[in-house]
Coordinates of C-alpha atoms and ligand atoms in Angstrom, one line a residue:
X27 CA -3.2 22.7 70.3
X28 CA 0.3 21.4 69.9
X29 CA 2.7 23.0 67.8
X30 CA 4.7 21.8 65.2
X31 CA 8.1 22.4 65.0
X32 CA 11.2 21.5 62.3
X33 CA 15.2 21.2 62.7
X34 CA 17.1 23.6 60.4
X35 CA 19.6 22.4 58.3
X36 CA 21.7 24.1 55.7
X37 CA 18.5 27.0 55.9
X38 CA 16.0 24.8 55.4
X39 CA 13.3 23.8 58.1
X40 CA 12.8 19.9 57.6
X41 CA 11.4 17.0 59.3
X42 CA 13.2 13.8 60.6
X43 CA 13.6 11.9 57.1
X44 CA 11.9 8.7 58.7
X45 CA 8.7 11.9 60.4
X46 CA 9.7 10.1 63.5
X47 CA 8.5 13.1 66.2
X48 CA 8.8 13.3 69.8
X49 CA 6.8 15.1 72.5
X50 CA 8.1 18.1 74.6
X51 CA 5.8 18.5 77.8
X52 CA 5.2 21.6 79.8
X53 CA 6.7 21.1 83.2
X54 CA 4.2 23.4 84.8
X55 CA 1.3 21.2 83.6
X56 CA 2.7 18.0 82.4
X57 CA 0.8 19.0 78.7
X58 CA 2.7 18.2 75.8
X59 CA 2.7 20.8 74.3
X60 CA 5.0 20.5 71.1
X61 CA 6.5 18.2 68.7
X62 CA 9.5 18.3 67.2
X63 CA 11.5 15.9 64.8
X64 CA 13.5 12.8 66.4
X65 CA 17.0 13.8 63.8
X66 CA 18.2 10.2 62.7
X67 CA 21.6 9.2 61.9
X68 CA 20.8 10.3 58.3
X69 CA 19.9 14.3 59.3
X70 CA 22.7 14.6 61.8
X71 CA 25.1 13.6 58.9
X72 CA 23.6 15.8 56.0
X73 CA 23.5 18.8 58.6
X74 CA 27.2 18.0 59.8
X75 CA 28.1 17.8 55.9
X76 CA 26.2 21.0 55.3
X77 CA 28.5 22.9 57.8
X78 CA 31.5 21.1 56.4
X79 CA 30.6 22.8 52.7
X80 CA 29.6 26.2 54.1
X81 CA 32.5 26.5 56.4
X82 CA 35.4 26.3 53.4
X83 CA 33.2 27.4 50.1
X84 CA 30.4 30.1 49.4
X85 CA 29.7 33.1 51.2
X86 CA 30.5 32.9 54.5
X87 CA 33.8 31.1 54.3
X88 CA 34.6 34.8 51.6
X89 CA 33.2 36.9 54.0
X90 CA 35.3 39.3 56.1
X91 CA 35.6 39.2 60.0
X92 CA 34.3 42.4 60.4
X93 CA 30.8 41.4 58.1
X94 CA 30.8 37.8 60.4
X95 CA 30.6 40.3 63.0
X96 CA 27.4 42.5 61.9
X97 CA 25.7 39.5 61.8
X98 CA 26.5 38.9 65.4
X99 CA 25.3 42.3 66.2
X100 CA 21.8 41.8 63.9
X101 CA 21.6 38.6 66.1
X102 CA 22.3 40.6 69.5
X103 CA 19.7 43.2 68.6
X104 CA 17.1 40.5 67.1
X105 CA 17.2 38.3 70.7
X106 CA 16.9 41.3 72.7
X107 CA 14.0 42.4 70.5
X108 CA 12.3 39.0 70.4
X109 CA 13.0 38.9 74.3
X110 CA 9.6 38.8 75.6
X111 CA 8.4 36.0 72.9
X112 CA 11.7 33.6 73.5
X113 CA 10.9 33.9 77.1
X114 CA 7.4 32.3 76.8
X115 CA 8.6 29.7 75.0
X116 CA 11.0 28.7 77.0
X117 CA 9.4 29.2 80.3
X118 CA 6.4 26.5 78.5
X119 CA 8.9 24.4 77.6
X120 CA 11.6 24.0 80.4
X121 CA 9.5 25.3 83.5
X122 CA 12.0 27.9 84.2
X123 CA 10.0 31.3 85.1
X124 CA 9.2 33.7 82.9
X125 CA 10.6 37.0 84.5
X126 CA 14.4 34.8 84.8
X127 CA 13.9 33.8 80.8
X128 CA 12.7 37.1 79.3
X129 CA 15.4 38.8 81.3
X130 CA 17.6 36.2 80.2
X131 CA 16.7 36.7 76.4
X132 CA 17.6 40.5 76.4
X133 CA 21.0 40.4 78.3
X134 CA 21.9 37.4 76.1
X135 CA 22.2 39.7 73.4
X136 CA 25.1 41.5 74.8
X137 CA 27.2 38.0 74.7
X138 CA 26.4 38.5 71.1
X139 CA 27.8 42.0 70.8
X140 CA 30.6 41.1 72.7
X141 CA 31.5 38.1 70.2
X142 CA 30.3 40.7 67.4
X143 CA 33.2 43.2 68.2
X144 CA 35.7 40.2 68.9
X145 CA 35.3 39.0 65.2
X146 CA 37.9 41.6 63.8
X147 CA 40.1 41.8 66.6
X148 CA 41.0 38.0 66.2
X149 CA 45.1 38.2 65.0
X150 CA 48.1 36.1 64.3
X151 CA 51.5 37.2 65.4
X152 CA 55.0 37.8 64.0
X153 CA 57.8 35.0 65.2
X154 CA 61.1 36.4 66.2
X155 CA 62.6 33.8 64.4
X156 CA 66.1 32.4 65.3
X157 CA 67.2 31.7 61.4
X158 CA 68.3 34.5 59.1
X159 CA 66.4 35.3 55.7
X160 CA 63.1 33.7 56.8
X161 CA 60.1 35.8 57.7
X162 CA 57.7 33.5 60.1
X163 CA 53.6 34.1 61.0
X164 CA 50.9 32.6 62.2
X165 CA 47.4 33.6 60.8
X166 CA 44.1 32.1 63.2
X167 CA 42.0 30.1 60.8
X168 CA 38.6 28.5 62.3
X169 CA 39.0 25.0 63.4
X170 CA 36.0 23.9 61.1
X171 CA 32.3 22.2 62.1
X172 CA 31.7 23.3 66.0
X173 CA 29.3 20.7 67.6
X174 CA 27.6 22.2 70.4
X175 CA 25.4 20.4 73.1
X176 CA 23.1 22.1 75.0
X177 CA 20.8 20.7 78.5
X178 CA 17.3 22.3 78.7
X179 CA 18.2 25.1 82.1
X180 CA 19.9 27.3 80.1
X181 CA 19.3 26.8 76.7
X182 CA 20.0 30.6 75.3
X183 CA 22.7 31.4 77.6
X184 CA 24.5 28.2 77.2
X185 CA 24.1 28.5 73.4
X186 CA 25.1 32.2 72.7
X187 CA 28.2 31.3 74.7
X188 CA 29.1 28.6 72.0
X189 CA 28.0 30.3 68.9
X190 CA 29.0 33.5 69.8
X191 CA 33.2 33.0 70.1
X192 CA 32.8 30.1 67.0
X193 CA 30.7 32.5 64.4
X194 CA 33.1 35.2 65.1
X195 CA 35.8 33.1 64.3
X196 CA 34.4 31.5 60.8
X197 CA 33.4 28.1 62.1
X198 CA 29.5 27.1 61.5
X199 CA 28.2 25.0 63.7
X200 CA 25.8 22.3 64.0
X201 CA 23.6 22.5 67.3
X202 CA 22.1 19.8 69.3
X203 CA 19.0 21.1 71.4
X204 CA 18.2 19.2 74.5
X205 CA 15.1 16.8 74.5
X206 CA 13.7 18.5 77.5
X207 CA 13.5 21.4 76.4
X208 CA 14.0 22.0 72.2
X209 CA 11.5 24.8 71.5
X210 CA 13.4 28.1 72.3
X211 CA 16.1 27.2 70.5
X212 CA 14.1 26.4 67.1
X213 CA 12.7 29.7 67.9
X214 CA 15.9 31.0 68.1
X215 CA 17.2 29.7 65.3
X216 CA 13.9 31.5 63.2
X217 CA 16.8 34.6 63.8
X218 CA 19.7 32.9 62.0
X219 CA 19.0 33.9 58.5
X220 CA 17.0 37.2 59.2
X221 CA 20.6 38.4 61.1
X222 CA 22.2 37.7 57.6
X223 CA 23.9 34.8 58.5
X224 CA 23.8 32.2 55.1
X225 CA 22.6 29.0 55.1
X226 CA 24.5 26.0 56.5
X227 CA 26.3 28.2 58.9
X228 CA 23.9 27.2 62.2
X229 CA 22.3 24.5 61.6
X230 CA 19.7 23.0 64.8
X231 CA 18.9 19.0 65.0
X232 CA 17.0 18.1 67.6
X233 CA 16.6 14.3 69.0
X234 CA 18.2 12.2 72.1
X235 CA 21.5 11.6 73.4
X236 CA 21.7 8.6 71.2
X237 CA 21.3 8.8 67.9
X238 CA 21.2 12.6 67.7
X239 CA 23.9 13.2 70.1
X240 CA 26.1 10.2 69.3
X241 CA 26.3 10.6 65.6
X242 CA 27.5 14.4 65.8
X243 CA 29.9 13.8 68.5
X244 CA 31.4 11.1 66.8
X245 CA 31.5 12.4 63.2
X246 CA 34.4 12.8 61.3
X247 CA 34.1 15.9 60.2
X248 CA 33.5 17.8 63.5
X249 CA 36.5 19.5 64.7
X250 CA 35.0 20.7 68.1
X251 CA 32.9 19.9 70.5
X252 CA 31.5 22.2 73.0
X253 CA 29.2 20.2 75.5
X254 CA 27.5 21.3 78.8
X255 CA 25.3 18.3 80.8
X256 CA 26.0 16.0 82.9
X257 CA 28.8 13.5 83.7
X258 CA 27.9 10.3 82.3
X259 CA 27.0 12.0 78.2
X260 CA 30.0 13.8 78.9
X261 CA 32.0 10.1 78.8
X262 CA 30.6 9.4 75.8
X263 CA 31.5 12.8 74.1
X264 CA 35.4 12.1 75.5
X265 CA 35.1 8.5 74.2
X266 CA 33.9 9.3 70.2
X267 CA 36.6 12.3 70.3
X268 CA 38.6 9.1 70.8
X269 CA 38.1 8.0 67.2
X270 CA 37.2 11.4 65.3
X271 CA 40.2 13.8 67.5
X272 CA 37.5 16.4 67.9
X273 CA 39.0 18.7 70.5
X274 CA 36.3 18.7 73.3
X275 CA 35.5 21.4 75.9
X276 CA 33.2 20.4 79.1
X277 CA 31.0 21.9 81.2
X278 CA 29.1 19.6 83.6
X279 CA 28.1 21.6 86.8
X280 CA 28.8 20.7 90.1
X281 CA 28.2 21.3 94.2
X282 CA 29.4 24.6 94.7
X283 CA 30.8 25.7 98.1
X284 CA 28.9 29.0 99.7
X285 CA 31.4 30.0 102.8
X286 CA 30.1 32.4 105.1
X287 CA 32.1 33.8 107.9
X288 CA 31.4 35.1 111.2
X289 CA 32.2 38.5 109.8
X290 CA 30.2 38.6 106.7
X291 CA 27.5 40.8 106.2
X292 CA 24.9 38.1 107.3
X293 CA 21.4 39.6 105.4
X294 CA 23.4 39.9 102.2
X295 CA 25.2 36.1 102.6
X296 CA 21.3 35.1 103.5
X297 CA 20.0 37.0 99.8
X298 CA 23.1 35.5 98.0
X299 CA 22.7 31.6 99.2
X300 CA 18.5 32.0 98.7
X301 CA 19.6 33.2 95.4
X302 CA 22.3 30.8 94.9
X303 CA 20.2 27.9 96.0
X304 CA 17.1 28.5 94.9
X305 CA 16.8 30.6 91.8
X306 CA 15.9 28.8 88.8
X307 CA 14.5 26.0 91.2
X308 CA 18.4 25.0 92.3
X309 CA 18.8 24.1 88.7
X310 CA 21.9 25.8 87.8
X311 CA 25.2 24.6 87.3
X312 CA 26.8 26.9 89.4
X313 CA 23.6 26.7 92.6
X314 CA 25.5 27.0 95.5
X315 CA 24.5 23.6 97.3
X316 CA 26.6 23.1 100.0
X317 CA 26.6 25.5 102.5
X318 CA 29.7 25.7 104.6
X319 CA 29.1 28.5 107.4
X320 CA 30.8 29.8 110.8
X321 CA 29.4 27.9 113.8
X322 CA 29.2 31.2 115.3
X323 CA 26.9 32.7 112.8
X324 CA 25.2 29.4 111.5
X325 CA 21.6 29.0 113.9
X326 CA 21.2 33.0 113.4
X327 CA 22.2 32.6 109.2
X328 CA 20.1 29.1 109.0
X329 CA 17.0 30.9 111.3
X330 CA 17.0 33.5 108.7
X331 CA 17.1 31.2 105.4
X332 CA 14.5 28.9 106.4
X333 CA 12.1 31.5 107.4
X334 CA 12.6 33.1 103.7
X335 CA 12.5 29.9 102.5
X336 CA 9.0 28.7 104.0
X337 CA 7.8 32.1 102.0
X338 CA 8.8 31.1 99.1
X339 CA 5.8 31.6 96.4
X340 CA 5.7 28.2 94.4
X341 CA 3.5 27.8 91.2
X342 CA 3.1 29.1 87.8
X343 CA 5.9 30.0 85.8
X344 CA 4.6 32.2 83.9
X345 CA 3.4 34.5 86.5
X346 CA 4.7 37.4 87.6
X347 CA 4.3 36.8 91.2
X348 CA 5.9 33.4 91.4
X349 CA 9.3 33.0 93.2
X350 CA 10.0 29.2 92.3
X351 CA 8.7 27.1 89.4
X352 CA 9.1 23.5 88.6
X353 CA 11.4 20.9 88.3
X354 CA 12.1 20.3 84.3
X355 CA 12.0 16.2 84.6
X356 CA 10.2 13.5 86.4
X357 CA 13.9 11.7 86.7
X358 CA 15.3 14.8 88.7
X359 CA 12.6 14.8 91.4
X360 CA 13.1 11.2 91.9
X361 CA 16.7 11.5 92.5
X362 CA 16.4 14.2 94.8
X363 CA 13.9 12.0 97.0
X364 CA 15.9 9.4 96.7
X365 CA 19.2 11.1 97.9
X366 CA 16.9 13.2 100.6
X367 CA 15.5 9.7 102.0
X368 CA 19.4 8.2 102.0
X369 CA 20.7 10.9 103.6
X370 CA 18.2 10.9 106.8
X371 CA 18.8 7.6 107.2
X372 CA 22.8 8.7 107.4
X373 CA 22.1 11.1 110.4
X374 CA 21.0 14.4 108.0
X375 CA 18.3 16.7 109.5
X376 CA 15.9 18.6 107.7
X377 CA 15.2 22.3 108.8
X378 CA 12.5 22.8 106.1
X379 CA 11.1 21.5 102.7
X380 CA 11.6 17.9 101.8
X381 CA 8.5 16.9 99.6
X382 CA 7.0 17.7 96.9
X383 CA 4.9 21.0 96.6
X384 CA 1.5 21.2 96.3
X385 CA 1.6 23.2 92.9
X386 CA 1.9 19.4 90.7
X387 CA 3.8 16.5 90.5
X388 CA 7.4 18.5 89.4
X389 CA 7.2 20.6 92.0
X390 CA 9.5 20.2 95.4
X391 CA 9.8 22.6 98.4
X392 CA 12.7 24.7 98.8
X393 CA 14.9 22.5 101.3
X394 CA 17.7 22.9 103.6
X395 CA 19.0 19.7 104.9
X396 CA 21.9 20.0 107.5
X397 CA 24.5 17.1 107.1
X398 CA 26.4 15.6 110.3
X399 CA 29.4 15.3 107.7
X400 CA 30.8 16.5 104.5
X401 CA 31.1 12.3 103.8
X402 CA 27.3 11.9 103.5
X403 CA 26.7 11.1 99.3
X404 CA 24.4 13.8 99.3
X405 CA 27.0 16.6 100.5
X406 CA 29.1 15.8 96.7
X407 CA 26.1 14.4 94.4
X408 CA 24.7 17.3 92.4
X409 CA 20.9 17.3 92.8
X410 CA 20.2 20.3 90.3
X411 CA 16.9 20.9 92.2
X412 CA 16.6 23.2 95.5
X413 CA 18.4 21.3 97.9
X414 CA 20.8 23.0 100.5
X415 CA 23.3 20.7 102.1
X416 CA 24.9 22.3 105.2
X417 CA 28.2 21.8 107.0
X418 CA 29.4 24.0 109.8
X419 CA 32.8 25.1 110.4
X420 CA 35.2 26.3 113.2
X421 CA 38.3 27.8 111.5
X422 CA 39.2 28.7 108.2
X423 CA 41.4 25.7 107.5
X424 CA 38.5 23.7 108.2
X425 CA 36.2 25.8 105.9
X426 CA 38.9 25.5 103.3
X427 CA 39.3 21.5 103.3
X428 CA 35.7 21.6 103.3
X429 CA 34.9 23.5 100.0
X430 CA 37.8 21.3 98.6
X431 CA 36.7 18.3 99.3
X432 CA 34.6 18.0 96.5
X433 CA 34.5 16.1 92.7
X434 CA 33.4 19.0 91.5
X435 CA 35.0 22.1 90.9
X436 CA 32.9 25.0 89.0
X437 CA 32.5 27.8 91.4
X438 CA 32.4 28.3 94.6
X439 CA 31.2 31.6 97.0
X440 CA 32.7 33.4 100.0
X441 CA 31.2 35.9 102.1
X442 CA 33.8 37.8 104.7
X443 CA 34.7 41.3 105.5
X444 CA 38.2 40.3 105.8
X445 CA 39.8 41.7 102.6
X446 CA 43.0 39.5 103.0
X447 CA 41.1 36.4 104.1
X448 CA 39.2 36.9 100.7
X449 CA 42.1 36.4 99.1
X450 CA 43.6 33.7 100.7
X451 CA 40.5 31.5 100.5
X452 CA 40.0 33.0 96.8
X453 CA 43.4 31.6 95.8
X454 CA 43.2 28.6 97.6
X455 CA 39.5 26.9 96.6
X456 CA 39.8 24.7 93.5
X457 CA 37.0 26.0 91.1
X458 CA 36.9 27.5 87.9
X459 CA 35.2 30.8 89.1
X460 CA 35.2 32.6 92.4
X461 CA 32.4 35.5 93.5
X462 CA 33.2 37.3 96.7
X463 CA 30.8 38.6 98.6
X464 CA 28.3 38.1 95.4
X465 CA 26.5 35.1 93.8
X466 CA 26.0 33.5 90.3
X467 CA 26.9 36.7 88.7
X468 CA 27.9 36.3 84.3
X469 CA 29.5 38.7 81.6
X470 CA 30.7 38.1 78.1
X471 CA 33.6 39.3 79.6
X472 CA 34.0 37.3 82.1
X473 CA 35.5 33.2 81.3
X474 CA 33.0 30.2 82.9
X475 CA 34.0 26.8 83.3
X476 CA 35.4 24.4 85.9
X477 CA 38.3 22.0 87.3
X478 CA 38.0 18.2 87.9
X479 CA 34.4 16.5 87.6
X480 CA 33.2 19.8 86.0
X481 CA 34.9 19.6 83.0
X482 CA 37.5 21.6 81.2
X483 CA 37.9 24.4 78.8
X484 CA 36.5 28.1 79.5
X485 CA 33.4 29.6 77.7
X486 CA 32.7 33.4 77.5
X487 CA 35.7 36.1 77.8
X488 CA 37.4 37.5 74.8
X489 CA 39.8 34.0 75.1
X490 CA 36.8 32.0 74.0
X491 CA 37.7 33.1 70.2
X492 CA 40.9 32.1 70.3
X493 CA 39.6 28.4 71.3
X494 CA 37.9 28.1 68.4
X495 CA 40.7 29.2 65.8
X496 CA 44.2 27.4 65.6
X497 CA 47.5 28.9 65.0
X498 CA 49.0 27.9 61.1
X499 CA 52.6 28.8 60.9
X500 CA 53.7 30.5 58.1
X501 CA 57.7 30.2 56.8
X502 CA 58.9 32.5 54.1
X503 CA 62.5 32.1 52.7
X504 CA 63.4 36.0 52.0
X505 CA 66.9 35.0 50.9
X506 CA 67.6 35.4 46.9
X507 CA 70.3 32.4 47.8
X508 CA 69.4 28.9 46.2
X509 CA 68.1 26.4 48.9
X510 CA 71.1 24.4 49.9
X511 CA 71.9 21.1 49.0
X512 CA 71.0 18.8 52.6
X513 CA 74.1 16.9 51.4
X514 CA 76.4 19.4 51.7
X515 CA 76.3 20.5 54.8
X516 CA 78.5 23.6 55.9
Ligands
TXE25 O1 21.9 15.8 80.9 P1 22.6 15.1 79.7 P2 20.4 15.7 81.5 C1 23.5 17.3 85.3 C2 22.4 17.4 86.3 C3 21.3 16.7 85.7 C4 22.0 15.6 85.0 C5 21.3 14.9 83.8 O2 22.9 16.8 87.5 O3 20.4 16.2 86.6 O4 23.2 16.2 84.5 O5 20.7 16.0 83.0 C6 23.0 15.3 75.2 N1 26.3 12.1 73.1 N2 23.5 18.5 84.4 O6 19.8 14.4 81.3 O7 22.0 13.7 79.5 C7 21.5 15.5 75.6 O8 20.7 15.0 74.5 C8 26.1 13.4 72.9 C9 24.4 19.5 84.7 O9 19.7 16.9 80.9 O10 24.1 15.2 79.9 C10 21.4 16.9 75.9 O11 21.4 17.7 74.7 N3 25.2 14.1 73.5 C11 24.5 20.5 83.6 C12 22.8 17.2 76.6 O12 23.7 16.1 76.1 C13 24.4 13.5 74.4 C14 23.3 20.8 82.9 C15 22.7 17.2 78.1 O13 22.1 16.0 78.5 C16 24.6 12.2 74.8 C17 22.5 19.7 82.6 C18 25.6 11.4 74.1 N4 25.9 10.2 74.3 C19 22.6 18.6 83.4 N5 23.8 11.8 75.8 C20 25.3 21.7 83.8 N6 26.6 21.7 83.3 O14 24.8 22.7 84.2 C21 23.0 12.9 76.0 N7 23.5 14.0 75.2

């Protein structure tokens, strides 16, 4: 049976206004499972205009911080409730296992209660002014209709990390699902009014890149946009802000380095890459993908990786037992294959995986391909499957130019016992967010986001409200003197 589903727009659930629907297919058995509304030009506009009216009249633009944030808390505690049932739906829908997406679900909520105690704490500031008589402030007002574009591996994380900081701040927001993957996020959205949020405050379209995705980015009444997915949609996001000045924030993965040193601890560099690499089928925007370790260490480190990776259980998502599910698109695998079969023919070997896996057609091997040099494409193009590229190094010079010679620049991983090399290498790497001697760890307290090819602008962290507000200056003339004439001046 497929399910039905509808796009929310200023609280109603409604269909595309031409019915045009389009399939969403269960990566784990290729069954489409669920339809949901292809938004035309015409929704995105009325839901865009629906969060313009909400945003300055009615009752959320009267209500104060402190009741925006309840809401955020009745949404924190309704996720982590719903957990179990979000999970299911997004593990049919985007392939990603179920234990990762339940888990998911329930720590998501604590983004919310994060952003749910940051919505009073959000202040302006006295100016020490350099005139007499004048008393100067700014108040932080919300920047208005928050677009924010979501991919399918991440859906609930990558959206609580967009509505959290704009809700607490006043915005509303209208949210663009990804094609891939829509359901958990209409799910999701089934919370919105039962957390006391009105209407028009989140509203959900779901469609393509083009119209969907095209007509909200380049709308004129969207202030913001927040997008995370790949490179060449995020051109097209920079390009409308071009015409509408929508401040834009971008996060667009990468190919993290994951440095090991001769003196790390080697089993817990070995858990931290598997994990890095291969969780989520390698498709993560922080996956550590290029593995840059110690000639000393790197037979004994690869030796133990392939062995754990040759055990990997691959197969249904939704059960408990299974270490790796599929691939979310047909067009991923085919990259991969294609980069994998370029790369061999540039001199790359492969110590395991390779092919697809026996579970169906989205599934692929875990697969650790060592590269002859960090100038092979493959070593700097972002596969988002689980594909280990690996380059040995000598010294730490050389493991630094390596990590840096990169596009990308969204995280990055070092394993050493050497508290000052830590350091060194910490400062030194060029990516948005460093974990030493730990992997793909996240807090709402903690910012996320990257340097050149992987975007720019930080979500998560308390400074994530203060993106979505702007400062207005505030001059008041205490003086009981007349304004003086500008033509005589003194
Ligand atoms: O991303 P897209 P896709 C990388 C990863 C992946 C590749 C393509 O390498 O293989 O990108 O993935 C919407 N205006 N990442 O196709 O197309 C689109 O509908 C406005 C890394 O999923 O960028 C979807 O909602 N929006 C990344 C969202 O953008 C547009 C996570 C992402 O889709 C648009 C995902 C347009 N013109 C992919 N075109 C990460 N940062 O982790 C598309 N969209």
């Amino acid at each position: 049976m497929t399910s039905r589903y509808a796009m929310l727009i200023d609280g109603d659930w409604v269909q595309a206004s031409d019915g045009v629907f389009f399939g969403s297919a269960n990566p784990a058995t290729g069954e489409i499972w669920a339809e949901v509304p292809e938004a035309t030009a015409e929704d995105v506009d009325r839901a865009v205009r629906a969060a313009h009216r909400t945003c300055y009249e009615g009752p959320w633009a009267a209500m104060t911080p402190s009741q925006r944030g309840q809401c955020l808390r009745r949404l924190g505690d309704l996720l982590s409730e719903r957990s179990e049932h979000l999970g299911e739906i997004e593990t049919r829908d985007s392939g990603k296992m179920f234990k990762e997406t339940r888990w998911q679900a329930k720590y998501i909520a604590e983004f919310f209660h994060f952003y749910a105690g940051a919505a009073d704490k959000i202040a302006g500031e006295t100016l020490p002014i350099d005139k007499p008589d004048m008393f100067v402030f700014t108040n932080r007002e919300p920047l208005g209709v928050i677009a924010a574009i979501v991919p399918w591996n991440s859906q609930l994380f990558l959206t609580a990390v967009k509505l959290g900081p704009a809700l607490a701040a006043g915005n509303t927001v209208v949210l663009k699902t990804s094609e891939h993957a829509p359901a958990v996020i209409l799910e999701f959205g089934k919370l919105i009014a039962e957390a006391g949020f009105p209407d028009g405050v989140v509203n959900i379209v779901t469609g393509h890149g083009d119209p969907c995705g095209q007509v909200l980015t380049s709308h004129p009444m969207v202030a913001r946009v927040s997008f995370t997915g790949g490179p060449s949609a995020a051109r097209h996001v920079i390009g409308n802000s071009a015409n509408n000045f929508a401040q834009v924030s971008l996060e667009l993965g990468g190919k993290s380095p994951f440095i090991v040193f001769a003196d790390a601890d080697l089993e817990s560099a070995v858990n931290g890459s598997v994990a890095g690499i291969f969780g989520a089928s390698g498709q993560s925007c922080v996956a550590g993908s290029r593995l840059i370790v110690h000639e000393d260490v790197a037979d004994e480190f690869l030796k133990r990786m392939t062995e754990i990776a040759a055990g990997i259980r691959i197969g249904d998502p939704m059960a408990e037992d299974t270490e790796m599910g599929p691939l979310c698109t047909h067009g991923q695998i085919e990259t991969i294959e294609r980069e994998i079969a370029r790369a061999q023919t540039e001199g790359a070997q492969l110590l395991c995986g390779g092919a697809r896996a026996e579970a169906g057609p989205l599934f692929y091997q875990p697969t650790i391909l060592e590269c002859p040099s960090p100038d092979l494409d493959i070593v700097d193009t972002e596969l988002f499957g689980p594909v280990l590229c690996v380059l040995r190094f000598r010294t730490e010079t050389e493991a630094l130019a390596l990590a840096n010679q990169s596009e990308h620049g969204l995280a990055a991983g070092i394993f050493t016992r050497d508290v000052a090399r830590a350091h060194r290498m910490a400062q030194a790497v060029r990516a948005g967010i460093v974990w030493v001697n730990t992997y793909r760890a996240i807090s709402p307290v903690a910012a996320f986001g990257g340097v050149k090819a992987s975007g720019y602008g930080r979500e998560s962290g308390f400074q994530a409200v203060y993106d979505y507000t702007r400062p207005k200056t505030v001059w008041m003339n205490l003086s009981e003197e007349p304004v003086a004439n500008p033509f005589q001046m003194r």
